Amino acid sequence: MTTATARAHPNIALVKYWGKADERLALPATGSLSMTLDVFPTTTTVTVDDGAGAGREARDRFVLDGRVDDGAQLERVTRFLDLVRELAGTDARASVVSQNTVPTGAGLASSASGFAALATAAAAAYGLDLDVAALSRLARRGSGSATRSIPGGVAVWHAGHDDVTSFAESVEAPPMAMVVVTIDAAEKAVSSREAMRRTIATSPFYPAWVTSTAATLDAMTAACAAGDFTRVGEITESNALRMHATIQGAEPPIRYLTARSVAVFDAVAALRASGVEAYATADAGPNVVVLTRPEDRDRVTGALADLGTVIASGTGPGSHLLPDAVAATA
């Protein structure tokens, strides 16, 4: 048996990924750009059984946060491991034990850290030697946003046109920090995957979202390269509001932002009016993340403390194996 343990952190998109051009390969309709957090890590151990665990009749095992999962989550993990097994040329089954510190399914990128950690650990456990780009492509097949948690830091996900060209890589950017305001840690009623499909199929705003986001990404990469934090922040907040407007245009409408979410956006606007550079964004959920300069992080944290559970974050690392994480046992 071979065991590998990896750790990855969630990322928050500054230019959002919303919608696939190819469901099977998980190719996005547009590129995106994110900042990886240094909080809420997922730690995952993959143990490959080369003996008794082999064969199509055998099953993988998945334990999340101390609880055995034999339902939809296990099926999703197994489908992903099948991709790894195909690359490794084996049908050996595996045990996956994962510990998540980010609320699962609450719009705080738990699938990003989860599948980035799984991809990194599984590749090592199955003996694959993948560079960052290849590992990013692999993680994409589990969860689109996981693509960006592989390189870490500030990363751009190139939409690409096939499996080889759709991957993420780190880019230079001005110093940035984030303040996560958790309003509701419960799993959301409509998953991101379902909401994406419904938005593509029914929202009249979706075609404009695709074309405008392509232009937005160009503007964002230019702002990052120039070290222009103000422009990065302006684009971040505008792009988030456009995404949520597009989602709300679906039939039936999907509304992730709540009154409390909007109150955080309003508080962030008040901070800017007072001279503190802060910009709000939100993924597919009610929780809000505030982009700010590192030197203003404590002030923003204090100003938002009464609006939810507030956690400050710097820029986090890419996914990585833990020291002495790969081991072979009899």
XYZ file of N, CA and C in Angstrom, residues 113-326:
642
model
N -10.498 23.711 -2.406
C -9.459 23.140 -1.540
C -9.578 21.631 -1.500
N -10.817 21.105 -1.515
C -11.016 19.668 -1.426
C -10.426 18.913 -2.600
N -10.741 19.336 -3.812
C -10.243 18.597 -4.970
C -8.792 18.931 -5.299
N -8.305 20.105 -4.914
C -6.878 20.385 -5.077
C -6.055 19.478 -4.180
N -6.512 19.302 -2.928
C -5.811 18.404 -2.008
C -5.908 16.963 -2.487
N -7.102 16.561 -2.947
C -7.281 15.187 -3.433
C -6.411 14.925 -4.660
N -6.381 15.864 -5.597
C -5.560 15.676 -6.798
C -4.086 15.525 -6.443
N -3.610 16.359 -5.535
C -2.199 16.333 -5.158
C -1.838 15.040 -4.442
N -2.683 14.620 -3.497
C -2.410 13.393 -2.748
C -2.571 12.163 -3.631
N -3.636 12.121 -4.438
C -3.887 10.951 -5.270
C -2.801 10.771 -6.326
N -2.365 11.873 -6.948
C -1.299 11.769 -7.946
C -0.045 11.160 -7.334
N 0.305 11.604 -6.122
C 1.496 11.067 -5.454
C 1.295 9.608 -5.052
N 0.132 9.283 -4.503
C -0.115 7.925 -4.035
C -0.128 6.927 -5.188
N -0.600 7.359 -6.350
C -0.635 6.480 -7.515
C 0.638 6.560 -8.359
N 1.632 7.307 -7.875
C 2.937 7.333 -8.523
C 3.036 8.186 -9.761
N 2.166 9.180 -9.902
C 2.232 10.072 -11.055
C 3.183 11.229 -10.779
N 3.973 11.596 -11.751
C 4.902 12.722 -11.632
C 4.373 13.863 -12.486
N 3.558 14.734 -11.879
C 2.887 15.796 -12.618
C 3.446 17.162 -12.231
N 3.677 18.028 -13.220
C 4.078 19.391 -12.904
C 2.834 20.194 -12.506
N 3.029 21.469 -12.157
C 1.924 22.280 -11.642
C 0.800 22.401 -12.667
N 1.148 22.614 -13.931
C 0.117 22.762 -14.960
C -0.689 21.477 -15.121
N -0.011 20.337 -15.144
C -0.702 19.054 -15.306
C -1.568 18.744 -14.091
N -1.065 19.070 -12.904
C -1.846 18.842 -11.693
C -3.070 19.765 -11.668
N -2.895 20.980 -12.163
C -4.001 21.922 -12.256
C -5.076 21.399 -13.203
N -4.655 20.838 -14.325
C -5.614 20.260 -15.278
C -6.359 19.087 -14.648
N -5.640 18.259 -13.879
C -6.278 17.123 -13.226
C -7.308 17.600 -12.203
N -6.938 18.563 -11.356
C -7.855 19.069 -10.333
C -9.106 19.657 -10.963
N -8.965 20.254 -12.128
C -10.107 20.846 -12.840
C -11.206 19.828 -13.094
N -10.835 18.569 -13.304
C -11.829 17.539 -13.601
C -12.679 17.196 -12.383
N -12.190 17.528 -11.193
C -12.982 17.316 -9.986
C -13.850 18.509 -9.647
N -13.260 19.697 -9.739
C -13.965 20.948 -9.460
C -13.250 22.058 -10.206
N -14.005 22.833 -10.976
C -13.368 23.873 -11.764
C -12.505 24.809 -10.940
N -13.021 25.287 -9.813
C -12.267 26.244 -9.010
C -11.021 25.633 -8.378
N -10.967 24.295 -8.265
C -9.771 23.638 -7.721
C -8.560 23.873 -8.612
N -8.817 24.136 -9.892
C -7.740 24.432 -10.841
C -6.822 25.524 -10.306
N -7.427 26.558 -9.678
C -6.656 27.724 -9.239
C -6.003 27.523 -7.883
N -6.442 26.519 -7.095
C -5.813 26.280 -5.798
C -4.516 25.491 -5.915
N -4.255 24.917 -7.084
C -3.006 24.167 -7.270
C -1.794 25.106 -7.272
N -1.742 26.157 -8.111
C -0.564 27.035 -8.070
C -0.554 27.964 -6.872
N -1.719 28.324 -6.341
C -1.783 29.209 -5.184
C -1.489 30.653 -5.537
N -1.407 31.486 -4.490
C -1.178 32.908 -4.684
C -2.302 33.526 -5.486
N -1.948 34.472 -6.335
C -2.897 35.026 -7.294
C -2.707 34.237 -8.587
N -3.788 33.614 -9.043
C -3.668 32.689 -10.174
C -4.693 33.000 -11.237
N -4.298 32.849 -12.491
C -5.216 32.998 -13.610
C -5.475 31.624 -14.194
N -6.753 31.331 -14.411
C -7.149 30.080 -15.057
C -7.445 30.395 -16.515
N -6.607 29.867 -17.397
C -6.810 30.047 -18.829
C -7.946 29.127 -19.271
N -8.970 29.703 -19.879
C -10.125 28.897 -20.273
C -9.714 27.767 -21.208
N -8.873 28.071 -22.165
C -8.423 27.061 -23.107
C -9.527 26.586 -24.029
N -9.174 25.603 -24.852
C -10.149 25.039 -25.791
C -10.161 23.519 -25.755
N -9.264 22.940 -24.941
C -9.250 21.491 -24.756
C -8.580 21.199 -23.419
N -8.419 19.909 -23.114
C -7.876 19.535 -21.807
C -6.474 20.107 -21.573
N -5.656 20.124 -22.599
C -4.259 20.535 -22.441
C -4.125 22.030 -22.193
N -4.998 22.830 -22.785
C -4.843 24.285 -22.725
C -5.626 24.955 -21.602
N -6.381 24.184 -20.827
C -7.186 24.766 -19.740
C -6.553 24.444 -18.395
N -5.800 25.409 -17.858
C -5.077 25.210 -16.598
C -4.844 26.564 -15.941
N -4.354 26.542 -14.710
C -4.087 27.785 -13.976
C -2.594 27.937 -13.707
N -2.181 29.189 -13.609
C -0.799 29.493 -13.241
C -0.766 30.776 -12.425
N 0.256 30.904 -11.580
C 0.395 32.086 -10.738
C 0.797 33.290 -11.573
N 0.340 34.480 -11.141
C 0.702 35.723 -11.809
C 1.130 36.745 -10.753
N 1.899 37.710 -11.179
C 2.299 38.795 -10.282
C 1.095 39.691 -9.990
N 1.037 40.203 -8.777
C -0.081 41.065 -8.375
C 0.371 41.939 -7.223
N -0.338 43.036 -6.963
C 0.017 43.865 -5.807
C -0.276 43.116 -4.510
N 0.354 43.514 -3.396
C 0.060 42.869 -2.104
C -1.424 42.999 -1.771
N -2.033 41.892 -1.358
C -3.463 41.887 -1.079
C -3.754 41.040 0.153
N -4.853 41.362 0.799
C -5.357 40.582 1.928
C -6.857 40.455 1.767
N -7.449 39.537 2.517
C -8.891 39.349 2.466
C -9.460 39.213 3.867
N -10.694 39.613 4.010
C -11.446 39.427 5.255
C -12.704 38.658 4.893
N -12.830 37.453 5.447
C -13.963 36.585 5.153
C -15.059 36.837 6.186
N -16.236 37.191 5.716
C -17.381 37.424 6.595
C -18.377 36.283 6.366
N -18.389 35.330 7.301
C -19.290 34.181 7.186
C -20.635 34.536 7.807
N -21.640 34.601 6.982
C -22.994 34.943 7.409
C -23.803 33.686 7.703
N -23.587 32.660 6.866
C -24.312 31.403 7.029
C -23.409 30.281 6.552
N -22.999 29.400 7.474
C -22.087 28.306 7.138
C -22.812 27.047 6.688
N -24.142 27.082 6.630
C -24.908 25.903 6.225
C -24.743 25.645 4.728
N -24.942 24.392 4.344
C -24.877 24.051 2.927
C -26.021 24.726 2.191
N -25.710 25.319 1.041
C -26.722 26.082 0.324
C -27.745 25.154 -0.343
N -28.930 25.692 -0.577
C -30.032 24.887 -1.108
C -29.802 24.480 -2.556
N -29.171 25.336 -3.346
C -28.898 25.052 -4.754
C -27.388 25.010 -4.947
N -26.845 23.861 -5.356
C -25.409 23.727 -5.541
C -24.929 24.614 -6.679
N -23.633 24.900 -6.667
C -23.061 25.704 -7.745
C -23.243 25.018 -9.086
N -23.055 23.698 -9.118
C -23.182 22.977 -10.385
C -24.588 23.112 -10.960
N -25.600 22.921 -10.119
C -26.972 23.042 -10.571
C -27.281 24.486 -10.978
N -26.792 25.449 -10.195
C -27.061 26.853 -10.503
C -26.402 27.263 -11.817
N -25.191 26.753 -12.083
C -24.538 27.052 -13.355
C -25.370 26.542 -14.520
N -25.816 25.292 -14.415
C -26.605 24.709 -15.501
C -27.894 25.499 -15.733
N -28.558 25.874 -14.651
C -29.812 26.609 -14.785
C -29.575 28.000 -15.366
N -28.476 28.644 -14.944
C -28.153 29.973 -15.464
C -27.895 29.920 -16.965
N -27.088 28.937 -17.394
C -26.781 28.807 -18.819
C -28.039 28.558 -19.634
N -28.922 27.719 -19.094
C -30.110 27.314 -19.850
C -31.199 28.369 -19.887
N -31.279 29.222 -18.845
C -32.474 30.070 -18.740
C -32.221 31.562 -18.534
N -31.026 31.972 -18.123
C -30.818 33.393 -17.860
C -30.552 34.154 -19.159
N -31.349 35.160 -19.478
C -31.112 35.934 -20.703
C -29.843 36.768 -20.635
N -29.297 36.898 -19.417
C -28.090 37.708 -19.237
C -26.807 36.907 -19.449
N -26.931 35.564 -19.577
C -25.722 34.746 -19.603
C -24.804 35.030 -20.792
N -25.311 35.167 -22.014
C -24.392 35.466 -23.127
C -23.576 36.739 -22.893
N -24.210 37.765 -22.317
C -23.481 39.005 -22.025
C -22.466 38.787 -20.918
N -22.781 37.899 -19.966
C -21.817 37.577 -18.914
C -20.537 37.002 -19.521
N -20.690 36.106 -20.476
C -19.523 35.471 -21.090
C -18.663 36.494 -21.811
N -19.270 37.321 -22.647
C -18.477 38.281 -23.418
C -17.863 39.352 -22.519
N -18.612 39.838 -21.545
C -18.082 40.892 -20.675
C -16.989 40.362 -19.756
N -17.104 39.110 -19.328
C -16.095 38.557 -18.425
C -14.766 38.356 -19.139
N -14.804 37.991 -20.403
C -13.556 37.873 -21.169
C -12.821 39.217 -21.190
N -13.553 40.305 -21.410
C -12.940 41.633 -21.405
C -12.496 42.018 -20.002
N -13.283 41.639 -18.993
C -12.935 41.943 -17.601
C -11.634 41.262 -17.204
N -11.453 40.013 -17.634
C -10.226 39.296 -17.291
C -9.007 39.980 -17.901
N -9.134 40.461 -19.111
C -8.016 41.199 -19.726
C -7.681 42.437 -18.889
N -8.708 43.165 -18.464
C -8.478 44.361 -17.650
C -7.858 43.998 -16.306
N -8.306 42.887 -15.716
C -7.776 42.480 -14.416
C -6.320 42.045 -14.508
N -5.962 41.273 -15.519
C -4.572 40.843 -15.641
C -3.656 42.048 -15.872
N -4.140 43.044 -16.604
C -3.355 44.260 -16.820
C -3.187 45.017 -15.510
N -4.245 45.093 -14.703
C -4.164 45.783 -13.413
C -3.216 45.066 -12.472
N -3.248 43.734 -12.464
C -2.336 42.966 -11.613
C -0.890 43.200 -12.038
N -0.634 43.149 -13.339
C 0.728 43.342 -13.840
C 1.249 44.730 -13.520
N 0.340 45.712 -13.497
C 0.741 47.089 -13.193
C 0.829 47.348 -11.697
N 0.423 46.395 -10.873
C 0.416 46.601 -9.423
C -0.616 47.609 -8.969
N -1.712 47.744 -9.724
C -2.730 48.755 -9.455
C -3.814 48.158 -8.557
N -3.634 48.241 -7.246
C -4.581 47.620 -6.318
C -5.974 48.230 -6.447
N -6.052 49.529 -6.610
C -7.357 50.179 -6.710
C -8.164 49.617 -7.865
N -7.535 49.489 -9.019
C -8.244 48.954 -10.184
C -8.611 47.488 -9.966
N -7.717 46.723 -9.348
C -8.030 45.317 -9.029
C -9.289 45.245 -8.172
N -9.368 46.100 -7.151
C -10.522 46.093 -6.262
C -11.805 46.491 -6.971
N -11.736 47.523 -7.794
C -12.930 47.971 -8.521
C -13.472 46.873 -9.429
N -12.572 46.204 -10.132
C -12.998 45.130 -11.034
C -13.586 43.973 -10.233
N -12.975 43.665 -9.098
C -13.436 42.557 -8.263
C -14.891 42.741 -7.848
N -15.234 43.900 -7.314
C -16.590 44.116 -6.821
C -17.594 44.158 -7.974
N -17.240 44.822 -9.047
C -18.136 44.915 -10.197
C -18.423 43.533 -10.781
N -17.376 42.706 -10.918
C -17.553 41.387 -11.512
C -18.426 40.493 -10.649
N -18.295 40.592 -9.327
C -19.125 39.790 -8.423
C -20.595 40.158 -8.576
N -20.884 41.437 -8.620
C -22.280 41.870 -8.738
C -22.877 41.474 -10.087
N -22.062 41.498 -11.136
C -22.541 41.046 -12.443
C -22.885 39.550 -12.408
N -22.033 38.758 -11.748
C -22.311 37.327 -11.683
C -23.625 37.054 -10.955
N -23.815 37.706 -9.821
C -25.040 37.463 -9.060
C -26.275 37.958 -9.814
N -26.142 39.044 -10.566
C -27.270 39.508 -11.380
C -27.614 38.483 -12.455
N -26.582 37.876 -13.041
C -26.797 36.851 -14.062
C -27.505 35.632 -13.479
N -27.078 35.215 -12.287
C -27.695 34.064 -11.627
C -29.150 34.358 -11.273
N -29.407 35.563 -10.783
C -30.774 35.922 -10.418
C -31.695 36.005 -11.635
N -31.106 36.098 -12.805
C -31.897 36.118 -14.029
C -32.338 34.739 -14.480
N -31.892 33.682 -13.775
C -32.293 32.321 -14.143
C -33.775 32.103 -13.848
N -34.322 31.048 -14.426
C -35.734 30.712 -14.227
C -35.850 29.272 -13.714
N -36.353 29.035 -12.501
C -36.722 30.067 -11.532
C -35.480 30.767 -10.987
N -35.616 31.987 -10.484
C -34.460 32.758 -10.015
C -33.724 32.052 -8.866
N -32.419 32.256 -8.839
C -31.586 31.764 -7.740
C -30.968 32.979 -7.067
N -31.258 33.152 -5.799
C -30.713 34.308 -5.087
C -29.845 33.810 -3.942
N -28.535 33.977 -4.111
C -27.598 33.569 -3.070
C -27.384 34.666 -2.026
N -27.341 35.908 -2.464
C -27.100 37.011 -1.537
C -28.354 37.290 -0.717
N -28.166 37.464 0.584
C -29.275 37.773 1.489
C -29.196 39.234 1.906
N -30.168 39.667 2.706
C -30.145 41.041 3.217
C -28.872 41.292 4.021
N -28.435 40.288 4.758
C -27.197 40.444 5.534
C -25.981 40.538 4.620
N -25.997 39.817 3.504
C -24.911 39.928 2.526
C -24.822 41.353 1.999
N -25.984 41.892 1.622
C -26.031 43.256 1.090
C -25.569 44.258 2.143
N -25.875 43.990 3.412
C -25.422 44.884 4.486
C -23.899 44.931 4.552
N -23.246 43.804 4.270
C -21.775 43.806 4.250
C -21.268 44.626 3.072
N -21.873 44.449 1.903
C -21.493 45.273 0.746
C -21.645 46.757 1.073
N -22.729 47.102 1.764
C -22.951 48.504 2.131
C -21.892 48.995 3.121
N -21.531 48.145 4.077
C -20.513 48.528 5.060
C -19.164 48.722 4.392
N -18.874 47.905 3.390
C -17.614 48.045 2.652
C -17.607 49.351 1.861
N -18.734 49.702 1.273
C -18.823 50.983 0.564
C -18.598 52.148 1.521
N -19.122 52.021 2.749
C -18.921 53.070 3.752
C -17.454 53.172 4.145
N -16.773 52.044 4.220
C -15.337 52.066 4.512
C -14.582 52.826 3.422
N -14.921 52.557 2.177
C -14.255 53.266 1.084
C -14.501 54.766 1.176
N -15.731 55.137 1.524
C -16.056 56.563 1.639
C -15.251 57.226 2.749
N -14.849 56.423 3.738
C -14.063 56.967 4.854
C -12.565 56.959 4.563
N -12.176 56.436 3.406
C -10.772 56.462 3.011
C -10.040 55.146 3.122
N -10.749 54.058 3.480
C -10.120 52.727 3.573
C -10.460 51.954 2.303
N -9.435 51.524 1.581
C -9.696 50.785 0.346
C -10.134 49.368 0.671
N -11.377 49.054 0.378
C -11.942 47.733 0.601
C -12.981 47.490 -0.480
N -13.042 46.246 -0.964
C -13.938 45.904 -2.057
C -14.549 44.546 -1.764
N -15.865 44.426 -1.922
C -16.569 43.202 -1.559
C -16.767 42.291 -2.770
N -16.740 40.992 -2.475
C -17.051 39.998 -3.489
C -17.759 38.836 -2.804
N -18.434 38.024 -3.586
C -19.122 36.853 -3.038
C -19.214 35.800 -4.118
N -18.880 34.557 -3.751
C -19.071 33.445 -4.666
C -20.532 32.995 -4.580
N -20.821 31.792 -4.986
C -22.198 31.313 -5.037
C -22.676 30.924 -3.643
N -22.996 31.921 -2.844
C -23.465 31.717 -1.485
C -23.675 33.068 -0.827
N -24.138 33.086 0.414
C -24.445 34.346 1.083
C -23.234 35.026 1.714
N -22.140 34.292 1.836
C -20.988 34.821 2.561
C -20.185 35.786 1.692
N -19.636 36.797 2.334
C -18.966 37.878 1.613
C -17.488 37.898 1.986
N -16.656 38.156 1.000
C -15.215 38.270 1.215
C -14.788 39.667 0.783
N -13.970 40.290 1.605
C -13.576 41.680 1.360
C -12.096 41.740 1.017
N -11.802 42.297 -0.131
C -10.428 42.488 -0.580
C -9.926 43.823 -0.066
N -8.732 43.823 0.517
C -8.169 45.067 1.033
C -6.645 44.994 0.983
N -6.008 46.093 1.336
C -4.555 46.106 1.419
C -4.131 45.435 2.730
N -2.982 44.762 2.772
C -2.544 44.107 4.012
C -2.498 45.047 5.210
N -2.096 46.288 4.997
C -1.986 47.227 6.119
C -3.354 47.680 6.644
N -4.411 47.458 5.867
C -5.756 47.848 6.303
C -6.591 46.665 6.802
N -6.015 45.484 6.803
C -6.779 44.275 7.124
C -7.389 44.326 8.524
N -6.616 44.755 9.516
C -7.134 44.785 10.892
C -8.271 45.792 11.041
N -8.139 46.919 10.380
C -9.188 47.930 10.468
C -10.481 47.428 9.816
N -10.357 46.760 8.672
C -11.538 46.208 7.999
C -12.165 45.108 8.850
N -11.331 44.278 9.438
C -11.834 43.203 10.297
C -12.653 43.773 11.449
N -12.149 44.807 12.085
C -12.860 45.420 13.199
C -14.165 46.063 12.771
N -14.158 46.685 11.607
C -15.354 47.388 11.141
C -16.490 46.436 10.783
N -16.146 45.196 10.435
C -17.160 44.242 9.990
C -17.493 43.185 11.041
N -16.904 43.307 12.217
C -17.010 42.258 13.237
C -18.440 41.967 13.671
N -19.303 42.957 13.611
C -20.686 42.757 14.065
C -21.605 42.189 12.984
N -21.084 41.970 11.789
C -21.935 41.547 10.677
C -21.884 40.048 10.401
N -21.015 39.335 11.083
C -20.882 37.897 10.889
C -19.639 37.401 11.573
N -19.294 36.135 11.337
C -18.041 35.586 11.846
C -16.931 36.028 10.915
N -15.972 36.784 11.427
C -14.980 37.441 10.586
C -13.609 36.805 10.795
N -12.976 36.419 9.684
C -11.643 35.827 9.719
C -10.785 36.523 8.672
N -9.615 36.990 9.092
C -8.696 37.669 8.182
C -7.762 36.662 7.532
N -7.346 36.958 6.305
C -6.476 36.053 5.560
C -5.472 36.825 4.734
N -4.296 36.230 4.631
C -3.311 36.710 3.681
C -3.377 35.866 2.416
N -2.370 36.007 1.565
C -2.298 35.221 0.340
C -1.677 33.873 0.644
N -2.367 32.808 0.263
C -1.962 31.465 0.659
C -1.128 30.728 -0.380
N -0.579 29.585 0.030
C 0.277 28.784 -0.854
C -0.544 27.899 -1.777
N 0.134 27.311 -2.744
C -0.498 26.322 -3.587
C -0.620 24.995 -2.861
N -1.296 24.046 -3.493
C -1.429 22.726 -2.887
C -0.048 22.080 -2.775
N 0.132 21.273 -1.752
C 1.451 20.689 -1.534
C 1.349 19.424 -0.693
N 2.298 18.529 -0.912
C 2.414 17.346 -0.072
C 2.986 17.762 1.272
N 2.523 17.142 2.314
C 3.086 17.405 3.632
C 4.417 16.673 3.786
N 5.312 17.178 4.623
C 6.627 16.526 4.796
C 6.460 15.051 5.131
N 7.271 14.222 4.450
C 7.242 12.772 4.649
C 5.849 12.202 4.395
N 5.143 12.821 3.440
C 3.748 12.475 3.235
C 3.560 11.204 2.393
N 4.566 10.806 1.619
C 4.422 9.646 0.769
C 5.151 8.479 1.393
